[in-house]
Coordinates of C-alpha atoms in Angstrom, one line a residue:
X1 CA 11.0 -10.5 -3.1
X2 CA 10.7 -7.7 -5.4
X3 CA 12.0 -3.7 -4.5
X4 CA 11.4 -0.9 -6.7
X5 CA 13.2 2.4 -6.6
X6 CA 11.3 5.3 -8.6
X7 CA 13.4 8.6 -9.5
X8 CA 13.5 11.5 -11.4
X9 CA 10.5 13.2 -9.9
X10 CA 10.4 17.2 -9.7
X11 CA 8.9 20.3 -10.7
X12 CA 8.0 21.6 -13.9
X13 CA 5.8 24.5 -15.4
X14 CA 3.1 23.4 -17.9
X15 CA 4.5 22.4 -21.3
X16 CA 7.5 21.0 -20.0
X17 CA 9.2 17.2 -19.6
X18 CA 10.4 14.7 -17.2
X19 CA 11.6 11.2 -17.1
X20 CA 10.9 9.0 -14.3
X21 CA 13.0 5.6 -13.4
X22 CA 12.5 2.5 -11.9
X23 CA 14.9 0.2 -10.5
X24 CA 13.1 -3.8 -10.2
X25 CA 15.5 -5.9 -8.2
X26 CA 14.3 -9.3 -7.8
X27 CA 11.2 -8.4 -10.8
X28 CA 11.1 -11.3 -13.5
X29 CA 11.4 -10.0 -16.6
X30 CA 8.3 -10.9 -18.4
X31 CA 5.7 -10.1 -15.3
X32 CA 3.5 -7.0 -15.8
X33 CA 5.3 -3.6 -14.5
X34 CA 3.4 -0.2 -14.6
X35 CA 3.2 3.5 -13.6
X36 CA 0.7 4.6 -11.4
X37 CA 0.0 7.6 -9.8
X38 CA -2.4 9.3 -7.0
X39 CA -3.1 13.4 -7.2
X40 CA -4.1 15.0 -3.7
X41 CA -7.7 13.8 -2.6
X42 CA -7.7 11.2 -5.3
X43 CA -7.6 7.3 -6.1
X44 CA -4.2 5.8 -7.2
X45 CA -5.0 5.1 -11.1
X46 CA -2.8 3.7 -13.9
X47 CA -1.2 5.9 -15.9
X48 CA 0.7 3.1 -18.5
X49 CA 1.9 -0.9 -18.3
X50 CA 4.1 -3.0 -19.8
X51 CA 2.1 -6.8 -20.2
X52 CA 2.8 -9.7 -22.2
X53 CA 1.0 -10.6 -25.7
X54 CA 0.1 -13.8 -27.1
X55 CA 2.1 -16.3 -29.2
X56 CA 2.4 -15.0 -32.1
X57 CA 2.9 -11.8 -31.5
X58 CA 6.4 -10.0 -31.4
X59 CA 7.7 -7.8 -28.3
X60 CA 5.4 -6.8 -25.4
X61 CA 2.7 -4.8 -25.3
X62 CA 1.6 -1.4 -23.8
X63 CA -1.0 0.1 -22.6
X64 CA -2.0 3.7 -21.8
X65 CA -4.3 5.7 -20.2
X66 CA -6.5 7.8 -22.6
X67 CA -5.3 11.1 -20.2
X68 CA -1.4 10.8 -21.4
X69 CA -2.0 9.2 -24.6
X70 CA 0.0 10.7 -27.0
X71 CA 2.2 12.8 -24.3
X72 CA 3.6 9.6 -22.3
X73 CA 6.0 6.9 -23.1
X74 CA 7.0 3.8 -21.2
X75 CA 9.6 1.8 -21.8
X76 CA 12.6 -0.6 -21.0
X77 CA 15.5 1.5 -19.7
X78 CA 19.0 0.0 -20.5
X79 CA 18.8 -3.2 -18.5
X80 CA 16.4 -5.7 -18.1
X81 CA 15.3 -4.4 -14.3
X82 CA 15.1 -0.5 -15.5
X83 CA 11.7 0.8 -16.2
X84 CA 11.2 4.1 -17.8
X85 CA 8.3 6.7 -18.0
X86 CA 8.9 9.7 -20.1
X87 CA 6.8 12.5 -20.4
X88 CA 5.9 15.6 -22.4
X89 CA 4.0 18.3 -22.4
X90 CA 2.5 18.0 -18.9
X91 CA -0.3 19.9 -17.3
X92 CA -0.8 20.6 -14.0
X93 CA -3.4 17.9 -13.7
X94 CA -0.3 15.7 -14.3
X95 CA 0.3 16.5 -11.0
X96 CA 1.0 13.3 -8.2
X97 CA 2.5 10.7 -6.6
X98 CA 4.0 8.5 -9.7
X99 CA 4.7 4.4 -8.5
X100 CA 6.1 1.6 -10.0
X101 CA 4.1 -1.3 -9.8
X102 CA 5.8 -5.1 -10.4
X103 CA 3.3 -7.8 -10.9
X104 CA 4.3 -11.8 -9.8
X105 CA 3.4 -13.5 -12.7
X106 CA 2.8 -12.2 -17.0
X107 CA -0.5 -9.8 -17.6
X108 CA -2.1 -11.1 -20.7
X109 CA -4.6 -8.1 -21.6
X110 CA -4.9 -4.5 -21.1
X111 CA -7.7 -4.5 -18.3
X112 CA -5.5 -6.8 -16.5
X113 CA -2.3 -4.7 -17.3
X114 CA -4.5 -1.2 -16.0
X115 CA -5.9 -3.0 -12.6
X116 CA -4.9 -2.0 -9.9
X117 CA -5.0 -5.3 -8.0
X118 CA -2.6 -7.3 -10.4
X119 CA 0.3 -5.6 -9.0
X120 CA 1.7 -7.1 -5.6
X121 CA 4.7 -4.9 -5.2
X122 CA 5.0 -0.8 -5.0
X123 CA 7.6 1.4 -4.9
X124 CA 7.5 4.6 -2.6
X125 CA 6.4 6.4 -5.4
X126 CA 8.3 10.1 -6.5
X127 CA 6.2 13.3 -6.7
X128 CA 5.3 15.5 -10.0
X129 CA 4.4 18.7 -9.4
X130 CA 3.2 20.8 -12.6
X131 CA 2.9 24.5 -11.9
X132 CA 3.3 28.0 -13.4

């Protein structure tokens, strides 16, 4: 069984930065893991993924959603089971429920890595609020 732990959530004005964590105990290293989140009245959408490349090709891939392109960045925290979101300059449409998402086996492609339903395990999620 997989549990993720998100933190770092809070409020910021427009402009400013936060970094998010999540904790994956019992997540297999070279699964898909992801960052979604859900503003009020709205779908829960992908906001970046980590998913695996082809032989050939060296380190994993990412993927982003054209929204935070530029302003996000995911990463491997300092251990294996630590994923990391960091982001810049937000706006208040920034504003939502962030989750980690683990998937049970490797994501191959982007669309795979953005969908939703690849990912079988969700953390509680942590909110961002972006206000003046």
């Amino acid at each position: 069984q997989v549990y993720l732990a998100e933190s770092g959530g809070g409020s910021v004005q427009p402009g400013g930065s936060l970094r998010l964590s999540c904790v994956a105990t019992g997540y297999s290293y070279n699964n898909g893991i992801a960052w979604f989140r859900q503003a009020p009245g709205k779908g829960r959408e992908g906001v970046a993924a980590i998913y695996s490349t082809t032989i050939g090709h060296t380190g994993p891939a990412t993927w982003y959603a054209d929204s935070v392109k530029g302003r996000f960045a995911i990463s491997r925290g300092s251990g294996e089971s630590t994923l990391v979101l960091d982001m810049k300059n937000l706006a208040p449409e920034d504003t939502g429920i962030y989750y980690c998402a683990a998937s049970n086996r490797p994501l191959w492609n982007p669309y795979a890595a953005r969908d939703r339903e690849e990912y079988q395990y969700w953390g509680q999620g942590t909110q961002v609020t972006v206000s003046s």
